[in-house]
Amino acid sequence: FLLARELAKKNRGLDAKYYRALSTAGLKRLDAKEPKPPPRTRVAKSSPRSKERLFADCLDKFHAAVRSDNLLTAAETGTSCRKLKPGEPQLTAELAGLLVRLGRYEQGVLEYEQAALLNAPDKNTAAILRVKAAETWLKLGVPEKAAAQYRLAAAAIPEDTAVLGNLAAALEAIPDLKGALATYEAV
């Protein structure tokens, strides 16, 4: 702009006045403009790979706490890990067992039921988790819910006579004697 203005001063034609006015206006605009703020740096969203790595590290801490028999820390760590990957079936099952070991039966039984739902494609694993949920319901003194869990386990693996025997005992405790007798006969 300065060079254009100096050249326009030497020439006295109409074009020179026009270009001198343009360059003067441009210089005024440049002086009036505030300096641009530095560009903002964006916080990069964590990539799925880094979330997987965080979850794996968290899971390692969880397992280390369980191995060292530090169950309260393990329960807190497991809960933190779940926030990273909420629908992870193996963690849910492990956390359920841990909560039951800590005497938190109400939380544990709900975790077992959730783990069974998450493991539904694997019928054997789901049935084992249903049996654990039923056993926990029995510890809580709720044989009706225990019988419901045993029914679901028996539906998943009908050839397992141990599950059927436990179902019959739970039905007997309700008391549903007809159902218990029919189940004992099936065994």
Coordinates of C-alpha atoms in Angstrom, one line a residue:
F1 CA 0.0 0.0 0.0
L2 CA 2.8 2.5 0.8
L3 CA 4.6 1.9 -2.5
A4 CA 1.3 2.3 -4.4
R5 CA 0.6 5.6 -2.5
E6 CA 4.1 7.0 -3.3
L7 CA 3.7 6.2 -7.0
A8 CA 0.3 7.7 -7.1
K9 CA 1.7 11.0 -5.6
K10 CA 4.2 11.4 -8.5
N11 CA 1.4 11.1 -11.1
R12 CA -1.3 13.8 -11.1
G13 CA -3.9 12.0 -13.3
L14 CA -7.4 10.9 -12.3
D15 CA -6.3 7.3 -12.0
A16 CA -3.5 8.3 -9.7
K17 CA -6.0 10.1 -7.4
Y18 CA -8.2 7.0 -7.4
Y19 CA -5.4 4.7 -6.5
R20 CA -4.0 7.1 -3.9
A21 CA -7.5 7.1 -2.2
L22 CA -7.7 3.3 -2.3
S23 CA -4.3 2.8 -0.8
T24 CA -4.9 5.4 1.9
A25 CA -8.2 3.8 2.8
G26 CA -6.5 0.4 2.8
L27 CA -3.8 1.7 5.2
K28 CA -6.5 3.2 7.5
R29 CA -8.3 -0.2 7.6
L30 CA -5.1 -2.0 8.4
D31 CA -4.3 0.4 11.2
A32 CA -7.9 0.2 12.6
K33 CA -8.0 -3.6 12.6
E34 CA -7.2 -5.3 15.8
P35 CA -4.5 -7.9 15.6
K36 CA -5.9 -11.4 15.0
P37 CA -6.0 -13.5 18.1
P38 CA -3.9 -16.7 17.8
P39 CA -5.8 -19.6 16.4
R40 CA -7.5 -21.7 19.1
T41 CA -6.2 -25.1 19.6
R42 CA -8.8 -27.7 19.6
V43 CA -8.8 -30.4 22.2
A44 CA -8.5 -33.5 20.2
K45 CA -11.2 -36.1 20.8
S46 CA -9.8 -39.4 21.9
S47 CA -9.7 -41.9 19.2
P48 CA -11.4 -45.2 19.6
R49 CA -8.0 -46.9 19.8
S50 CA -7.0 -44.7 22.7
K51 CA -10.3 -45.5 24.5
E52 CA -9.6 -49.2 24.0
R53 CA -6.1 -48.7 25.5
L54 CA -7.5 -46.8 28.5
F55 CA -10.0 -49.6 29.0
A56 CA -7.3 -52.2 28.8
D57 CA -5.1 -50.4 31.3
C58 CA -8.1 -49.9 33.6
L59 CA -8.9 -53.6 33.3
D60 CA -5.3 -54.5 34.2
K61 CA -5.6 -52.4 37.4
F62 CA -8.9 -54.0 38.2
H63 CA -7.4 -57.5 37.9
A64 CA -4.3 -56.5 39.8
A65 CA -6.4 -55.3 42.7
V66 CA -8.4 -58.5 42.7
R67 CA -5.3 -60.6 42.7
S68 CA -3.8 -58.7 45.6
D69 CA -7.2 -59.2 47.4
N70 CA -7.8 -55.5 47.7
L71 CA -11.5 -55.9 46.9
L72 CA -12.7 -52.4 47.8
T73 CA -10.2 -50.9 45.4
A74 CA -11.0 -53.5 42.8
A75 CA -14.7 -52.6 43.1
E76 CA -14.0 -48.9 42.6
T77 CA -11.7 -49.6 39.7
G78 CA -14.2 -51.9 38.1
T79 CA -16.9 -49.3 38.3
S80 CA -14.5 -46.8 36.7
C81 CA -13.7 -49.3 33.9
R82 CA -17.4 -49.7 33.2
K83 CA -17.7 -46.0 32.5
L84 CA -15.1 -46.5 29.7
K85 CA -17.0 -49.5 28.2
P86 CA -20.5 -49.9 29.7
G87 CA -21.7 -53.0 27.9
E88 CA -18.6 -55.2 28.4
P89 CA -20.0 -58.6 29.4
Q90 CA -16.8 -60.1 31.0
L91 CA -16.2 -57.1 33.2
T92 CA -19.9 -57.1 34.3
A93 CA -19.7 -60.7 35.3
E94 CA -16.4 -60.2 37.2
L95 CA -17.8 -57.2 39.0
A96 CA -20.9 -59.1 40.0
G97 CA -18.8 -61.8 41.7
L98 CA -16.7 -59.2 43.4
L99 CA -19.7 -57.4 44.8
V100 CA -21.1 -60.6 46.1
R101 CA -17.8 -61.4 47.8
L102 CA -18.0 -58.0 49.4
G103 CA -21.4 -58.8 50.8
R104 CA -23.2 -56.3 48.5
Y105 CA -25.7 -59.0 47.4
E106 CA -28.3 -56.6 46.0
Q107 CA -25.8 -55.0 43.7
G108 CA -24.2 -58.2 42.8
V109 CA -27.4 -60.0 41.8
L110 CA -28.3 -57.2 39.5
E111 CA -24.9 -57.3 37.9
Y112 CA -25.2 -61.1 37.4
E113 CA -28.6 -60.6 35.7
Q114 CA -27.1 -57.8 33.5
A115 CA -24.1 -60.0 32.7
A116 CA -26.4 -62.9 31.7
L117 CA -28.2 -60.6 29.3
L118 CA -25.0 -59.3 27.8
N119 CA -23.8 -62.9 27.4
A120 CA -27.1 -64.1 25.9
P121 CA -25.5 -65.4 22.6
D122 CA -23.3 -67.8 24.7
K123 CA -26.0 -69.9 26.3
N124 CA -23.7 -71.8 28.6
T125 CA -22.1 -68.7 30.0
A126 CA -25.5 -67.0 30.3
A127 CA -26.9 -70.0 32.2
I128 CA -24.0 -70.1 34.6
L129 CA -24.5 -66.4 35.3
R130 CA -28.3 -67.1 35.8
V131 CA -27.4 -69.8 38.3
K132 CA -25.1 -67.4 40.2
A133 CA -27.9 -64.8 40.3
A134 CA -30.3 -67.4 41.6
E135 CA -27.9 -68.5 44.3
T136 CA -27.5 -64.8 45.3
W137 CA -31.3 -64.4 45.4
L138 CA -31.4 -67.4 47.7
K139 CA -28.9 -65.7 50.0
L140 CA -31.1 -62.7 50.0
G141 CA -34.1 -64.9 51.0
V142 CA -36.1 -64.3 47.8
P143 CA -36.8 -67.8 46.4
E144 CA -39.3 -66.5 43.9
K145 CA -36.7 -64.6 42.0
A146 CA -34.2 -67.4 42.4
A147 CA -36.7 -69.8 40.8
A148 CA -37.2 -67.3 37.9
Q149 CA -33.4 -67.3 37.3
Y150 CA -33.2 -71.1 37.5
R151 CA -36.0 -71.3 35.0
L152 CA -34.0 -69.1 32.6
A153 CA -30.9 -71.1 33.1
A154 CA -32.8 -74.4 32.5
A155 CA -34.3 -72.9 29.3
A156 CA -30.8 -72.1 28.1
I157 CA -29.4 -75.5 28.9
P158 CA -32.3 -78.0 29.4
E159 CA -30.0 -81.0 29.6
D160 CA -28.2 -79.8 32.8
T161 CA -29.8 -81.9 35.6
A162 CA -28.0 -79.9 38.3
V163 CA -29.9 -76.7 37.2
L164 CA -33.2 -78.6 37.1
G165 CA -32.5 -80.0 40.6
N166 CA -31.8 -76.5 41.9
L167 CA -35.0 -75.2 40.1
A168 CA -37.0 -77.9 41.8
A169 CA -35.6 -77.0 45.2
A170 CA -36.3 -73.3 44.7
L171 CA -39.9 -74.2 43.6
E172 CA -40.3 -76.3 46.7
A173 CA -39.2 -73.3 48.8
I174 CA -41.8 -71.0 47.3
P175 CA -43.9 -73.4 47.8
D176 CA -44.9 -74.5 44.4
L177 CA -45.1 -78.2 45.1
K178 CA -46.7 -79.2 41.8
G179 CA -43.9 -77.4 39.9
A180 CA -41.3 -78.9 42.1
L181 CA -42.6 -82.4 41.7
A182 CA -42.8 -82.0 37.9
T183 CA -39.2 -80.7 37.8
Y184 CA -38.0 -83.5 40.1
E185 CA -39.6 -86.0 37.7
A186 CA -37.8 -84.3 34.8
V187 CA -34.5 -84.8 36.6

